[in-house]
CSV table of C-alpha atoms in Angstrom, one decimal:
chain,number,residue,atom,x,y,z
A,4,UNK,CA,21.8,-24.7,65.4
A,5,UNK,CA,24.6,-25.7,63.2
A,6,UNK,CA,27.7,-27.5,64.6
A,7,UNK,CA,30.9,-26.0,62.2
A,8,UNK,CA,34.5,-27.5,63.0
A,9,UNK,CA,37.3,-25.6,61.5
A,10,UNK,CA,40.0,-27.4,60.5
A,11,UNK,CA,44.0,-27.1,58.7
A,12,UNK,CA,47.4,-26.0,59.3
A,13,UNK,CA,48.9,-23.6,61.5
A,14,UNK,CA,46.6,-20.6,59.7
A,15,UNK,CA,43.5,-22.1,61.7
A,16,UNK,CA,45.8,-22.3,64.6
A,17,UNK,CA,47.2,-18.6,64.1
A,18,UNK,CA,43.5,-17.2,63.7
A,19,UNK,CA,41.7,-19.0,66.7
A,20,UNK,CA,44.6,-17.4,69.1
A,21,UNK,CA,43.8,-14.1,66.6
A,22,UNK,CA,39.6,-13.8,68.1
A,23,UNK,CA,39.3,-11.7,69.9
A,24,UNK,CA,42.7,-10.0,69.9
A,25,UNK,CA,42.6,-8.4,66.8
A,26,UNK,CA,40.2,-5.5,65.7
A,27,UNK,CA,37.5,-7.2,63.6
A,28,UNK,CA,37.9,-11.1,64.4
A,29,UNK,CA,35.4,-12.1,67.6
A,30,UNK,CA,34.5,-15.6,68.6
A,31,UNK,CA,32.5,-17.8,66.9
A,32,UNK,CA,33.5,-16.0,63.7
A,33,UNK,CA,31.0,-13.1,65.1
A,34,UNK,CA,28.0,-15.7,64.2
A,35,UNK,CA,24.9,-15.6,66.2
A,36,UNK,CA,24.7,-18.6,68.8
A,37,UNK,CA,21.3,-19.4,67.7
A,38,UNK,CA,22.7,-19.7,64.3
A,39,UNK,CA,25.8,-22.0,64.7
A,40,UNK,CA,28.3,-22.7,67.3
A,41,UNK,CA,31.9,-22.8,65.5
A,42,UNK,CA,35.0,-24.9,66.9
A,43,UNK,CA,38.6,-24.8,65.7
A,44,UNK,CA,41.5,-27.0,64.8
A,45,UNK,CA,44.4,-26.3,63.6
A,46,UNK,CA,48.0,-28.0,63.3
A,47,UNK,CA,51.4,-26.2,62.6
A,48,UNK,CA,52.9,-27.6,59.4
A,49,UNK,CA,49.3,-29.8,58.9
A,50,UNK,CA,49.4,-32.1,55.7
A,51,UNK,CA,47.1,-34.3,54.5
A,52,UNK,CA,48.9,-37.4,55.3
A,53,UNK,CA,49.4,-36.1,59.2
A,54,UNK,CA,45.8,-35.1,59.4
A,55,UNK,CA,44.3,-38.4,58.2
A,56,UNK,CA,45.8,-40.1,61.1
A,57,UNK,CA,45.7,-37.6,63.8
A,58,UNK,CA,43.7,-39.5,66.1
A,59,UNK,CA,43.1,-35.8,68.5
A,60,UNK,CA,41.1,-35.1,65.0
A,61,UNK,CA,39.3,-38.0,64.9
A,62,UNK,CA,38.1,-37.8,68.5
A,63,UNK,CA,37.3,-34.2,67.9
A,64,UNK,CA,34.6,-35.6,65.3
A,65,UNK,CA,33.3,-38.3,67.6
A,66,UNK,CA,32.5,-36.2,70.6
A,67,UNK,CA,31.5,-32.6,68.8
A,68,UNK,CA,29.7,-34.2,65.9
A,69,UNK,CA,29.8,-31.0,63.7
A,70,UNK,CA,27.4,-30.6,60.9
A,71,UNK,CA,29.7,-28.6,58.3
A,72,UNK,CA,33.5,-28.9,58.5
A,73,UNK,CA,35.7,-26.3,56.9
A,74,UNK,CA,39.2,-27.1,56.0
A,75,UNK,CA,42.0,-25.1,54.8
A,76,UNK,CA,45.3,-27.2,53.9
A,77,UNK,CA,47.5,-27.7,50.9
A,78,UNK,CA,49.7,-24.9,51.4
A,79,UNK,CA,52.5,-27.3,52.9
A,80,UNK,CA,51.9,-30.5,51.1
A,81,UNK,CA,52.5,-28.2,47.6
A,82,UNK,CA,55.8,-26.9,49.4
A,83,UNK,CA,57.4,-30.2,49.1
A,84,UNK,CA,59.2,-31.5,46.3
A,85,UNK,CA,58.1,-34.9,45.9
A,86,UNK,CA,54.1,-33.9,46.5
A,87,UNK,CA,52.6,-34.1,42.6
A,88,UNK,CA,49.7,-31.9,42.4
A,89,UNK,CA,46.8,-34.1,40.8
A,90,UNK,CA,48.0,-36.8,43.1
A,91,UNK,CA,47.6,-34.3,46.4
A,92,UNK,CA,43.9,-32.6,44.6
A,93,UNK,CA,42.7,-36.5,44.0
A,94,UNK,CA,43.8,-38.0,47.7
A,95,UNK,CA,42.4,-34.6,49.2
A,96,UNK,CA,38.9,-35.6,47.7
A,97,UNK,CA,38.9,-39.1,48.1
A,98,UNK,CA,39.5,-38.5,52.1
A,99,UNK,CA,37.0,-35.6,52.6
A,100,UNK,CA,34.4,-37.5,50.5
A,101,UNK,CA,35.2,-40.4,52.8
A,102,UNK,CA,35.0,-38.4,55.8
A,103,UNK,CA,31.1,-38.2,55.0
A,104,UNK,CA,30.6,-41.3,54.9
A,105,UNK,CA,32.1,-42.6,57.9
A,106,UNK,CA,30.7,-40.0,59.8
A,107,UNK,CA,27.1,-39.6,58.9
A,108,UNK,CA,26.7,-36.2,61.1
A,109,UNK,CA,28.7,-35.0,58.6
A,110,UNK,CA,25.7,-32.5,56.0
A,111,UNK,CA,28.5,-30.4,54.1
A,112,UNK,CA,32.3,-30.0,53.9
A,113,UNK,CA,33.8,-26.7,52.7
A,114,UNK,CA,37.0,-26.8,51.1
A,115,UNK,CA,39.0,-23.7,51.1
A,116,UNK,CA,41.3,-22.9,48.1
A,117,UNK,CA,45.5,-23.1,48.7
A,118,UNK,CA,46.9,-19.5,49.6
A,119,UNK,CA,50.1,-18.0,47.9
A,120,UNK,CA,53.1,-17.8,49.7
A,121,UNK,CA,56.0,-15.8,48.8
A,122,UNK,CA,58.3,-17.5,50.5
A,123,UNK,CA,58.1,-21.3,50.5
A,124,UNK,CA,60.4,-24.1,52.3
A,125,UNK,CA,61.4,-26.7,49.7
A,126,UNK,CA,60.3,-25.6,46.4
A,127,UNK,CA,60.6,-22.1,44.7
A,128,UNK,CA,58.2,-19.5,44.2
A,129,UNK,CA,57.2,-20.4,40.7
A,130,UNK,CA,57.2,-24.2,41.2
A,131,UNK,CA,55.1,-23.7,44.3
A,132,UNK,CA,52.5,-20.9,42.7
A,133,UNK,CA,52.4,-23.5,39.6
A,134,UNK,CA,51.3,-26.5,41.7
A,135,UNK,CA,49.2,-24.4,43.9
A,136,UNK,CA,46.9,-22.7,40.5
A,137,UNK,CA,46.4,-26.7,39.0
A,138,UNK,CA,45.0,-27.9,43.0
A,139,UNK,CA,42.4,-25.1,43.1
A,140,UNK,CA,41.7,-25.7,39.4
A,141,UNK,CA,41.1,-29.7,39.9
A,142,UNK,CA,39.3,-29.0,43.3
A,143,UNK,CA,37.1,-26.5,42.0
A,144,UNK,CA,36.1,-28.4,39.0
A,145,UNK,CA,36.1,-32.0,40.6
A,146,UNK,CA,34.0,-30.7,43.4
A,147,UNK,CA,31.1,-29.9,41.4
A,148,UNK,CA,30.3,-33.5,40.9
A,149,UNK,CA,29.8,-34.1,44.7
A,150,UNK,CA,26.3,-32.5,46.3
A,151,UNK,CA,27.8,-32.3,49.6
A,152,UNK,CA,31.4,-30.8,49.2
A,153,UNK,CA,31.9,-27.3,48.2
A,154,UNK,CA,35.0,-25.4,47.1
A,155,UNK,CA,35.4,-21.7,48.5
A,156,UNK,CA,37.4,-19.2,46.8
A,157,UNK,CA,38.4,-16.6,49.1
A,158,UNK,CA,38.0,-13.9,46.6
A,159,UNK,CA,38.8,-11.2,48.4
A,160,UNK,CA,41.8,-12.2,49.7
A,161,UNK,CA,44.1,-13.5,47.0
A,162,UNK,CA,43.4,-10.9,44.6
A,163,UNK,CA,44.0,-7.8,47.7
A,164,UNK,CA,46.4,-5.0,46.9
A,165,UNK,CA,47.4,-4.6,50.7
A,166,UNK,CA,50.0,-7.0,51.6
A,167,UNK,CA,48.0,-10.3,53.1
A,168,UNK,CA,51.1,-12.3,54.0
A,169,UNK,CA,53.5,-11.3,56.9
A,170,UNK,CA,57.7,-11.5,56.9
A,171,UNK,CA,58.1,-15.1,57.0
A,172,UNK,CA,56.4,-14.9,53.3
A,173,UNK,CA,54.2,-17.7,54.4
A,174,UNK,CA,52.2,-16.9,57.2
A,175,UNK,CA,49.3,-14.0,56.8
A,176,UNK,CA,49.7,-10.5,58.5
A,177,UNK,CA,47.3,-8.5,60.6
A,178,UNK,CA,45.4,-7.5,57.2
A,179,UNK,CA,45.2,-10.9,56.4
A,180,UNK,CA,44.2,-12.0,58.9
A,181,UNK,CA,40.9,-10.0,59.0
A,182,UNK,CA,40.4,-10.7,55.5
A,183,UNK,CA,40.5,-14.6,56.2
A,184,UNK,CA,38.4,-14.4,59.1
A,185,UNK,CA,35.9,-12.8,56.5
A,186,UNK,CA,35.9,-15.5,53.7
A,187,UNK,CA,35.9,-17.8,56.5
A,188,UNK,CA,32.7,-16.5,57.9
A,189,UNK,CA,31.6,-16.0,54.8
A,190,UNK,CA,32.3,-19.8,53.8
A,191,UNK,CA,30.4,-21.2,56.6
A,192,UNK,CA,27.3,-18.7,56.3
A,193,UNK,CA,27.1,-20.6,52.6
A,194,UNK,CA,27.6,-23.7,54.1
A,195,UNK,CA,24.9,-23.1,56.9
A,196,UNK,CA,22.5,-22.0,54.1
A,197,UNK,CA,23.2,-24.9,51.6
């Protein structure tokens, strides 16, 4: 049985309080026990730079030891001015690379691509969709060079007609919501199976 800890910013909050309340989205990610048990993390306003030195996330590894990690974050690190995006895409690897090998536990790490957001806080809508496209570009093509890290595209969730993101233009709605909670499952099934 695989041990999956699912990690980022306040959209792994939002969906863990989501199981089970919404139509579609049950516990575990509706996986089989037998299969994998699947824990959750998640941080309103989570950055990179808070997450490598939150010490709650740290323990969390210690004590549940999980086999596969997914993590979904970027979306507010590319919402502030002064974050470059080559320089976020390049620290982002270097710490989830290093993540395996300080914790040896540690089989595969799943690395979700950044969502869109129609509203963002610091930067506008073309700056942040701009920085967002190169991130996902550099992770999916400097991921392939590591046997162990994988970069998910949730596919059928950026590219959706319905309207994925809620009124704050940031945060997603009830439809996406169930569409995450798919590419999420999804994205740990391919892990498991890797």
């Amino acid at each position: 049985m695989a041990k999956v800890l699912v990690v980022g910013h306040s959209f792994i909050r939002r969906l863990e309080r989501s199981l089970g309340q919404i139509e579609g989205c049950f516990n575990n990610l509706g996986l089989d026990l037998s299969l994998c048990t699947v824990y959750f993390y998640g941080i309103s306003g989570g950055r990179l730079d808070s997450l490598e030195v939150d010490s709650v996330f740290i323990e969390k590894l210690r004590t549940y030891g999980p086999d596969i990690i997914v993590i979904q974050l970027g979306g507010n690190d590319m919402s502030m001015t002064a974050v470059r995006p080559e320089v976020f895409a390049c620290r982002l690897i270097e710490w989830v690379s290093s993540l395996t090998s300080r914790f040896c536990f540690i089989k595969n790490i799943v690395v979700c691509e950044l969502f869109i957001r129609a509203k963002p806080r610091q930067v506008s809508v073309e700056m942040y969709e701009s920085k967002r496209r190169i991130v996902n570009q550099m992770l999916k093509d400097m991921l392939e060079d590591y046997p162990n890290l994988t970069f998910w595209r949730h596919l059928r969730l950026m590219q959706s007609p319905l309207a994925i993101l809620c009124g704050d233009g940031v945060h997603l709605s009830v439809i996406g919501t169930k569409k995450f909670y798919r590419s999420l499952r999804l994205a740990v099934l391919h892990a498991i199976r890797s």
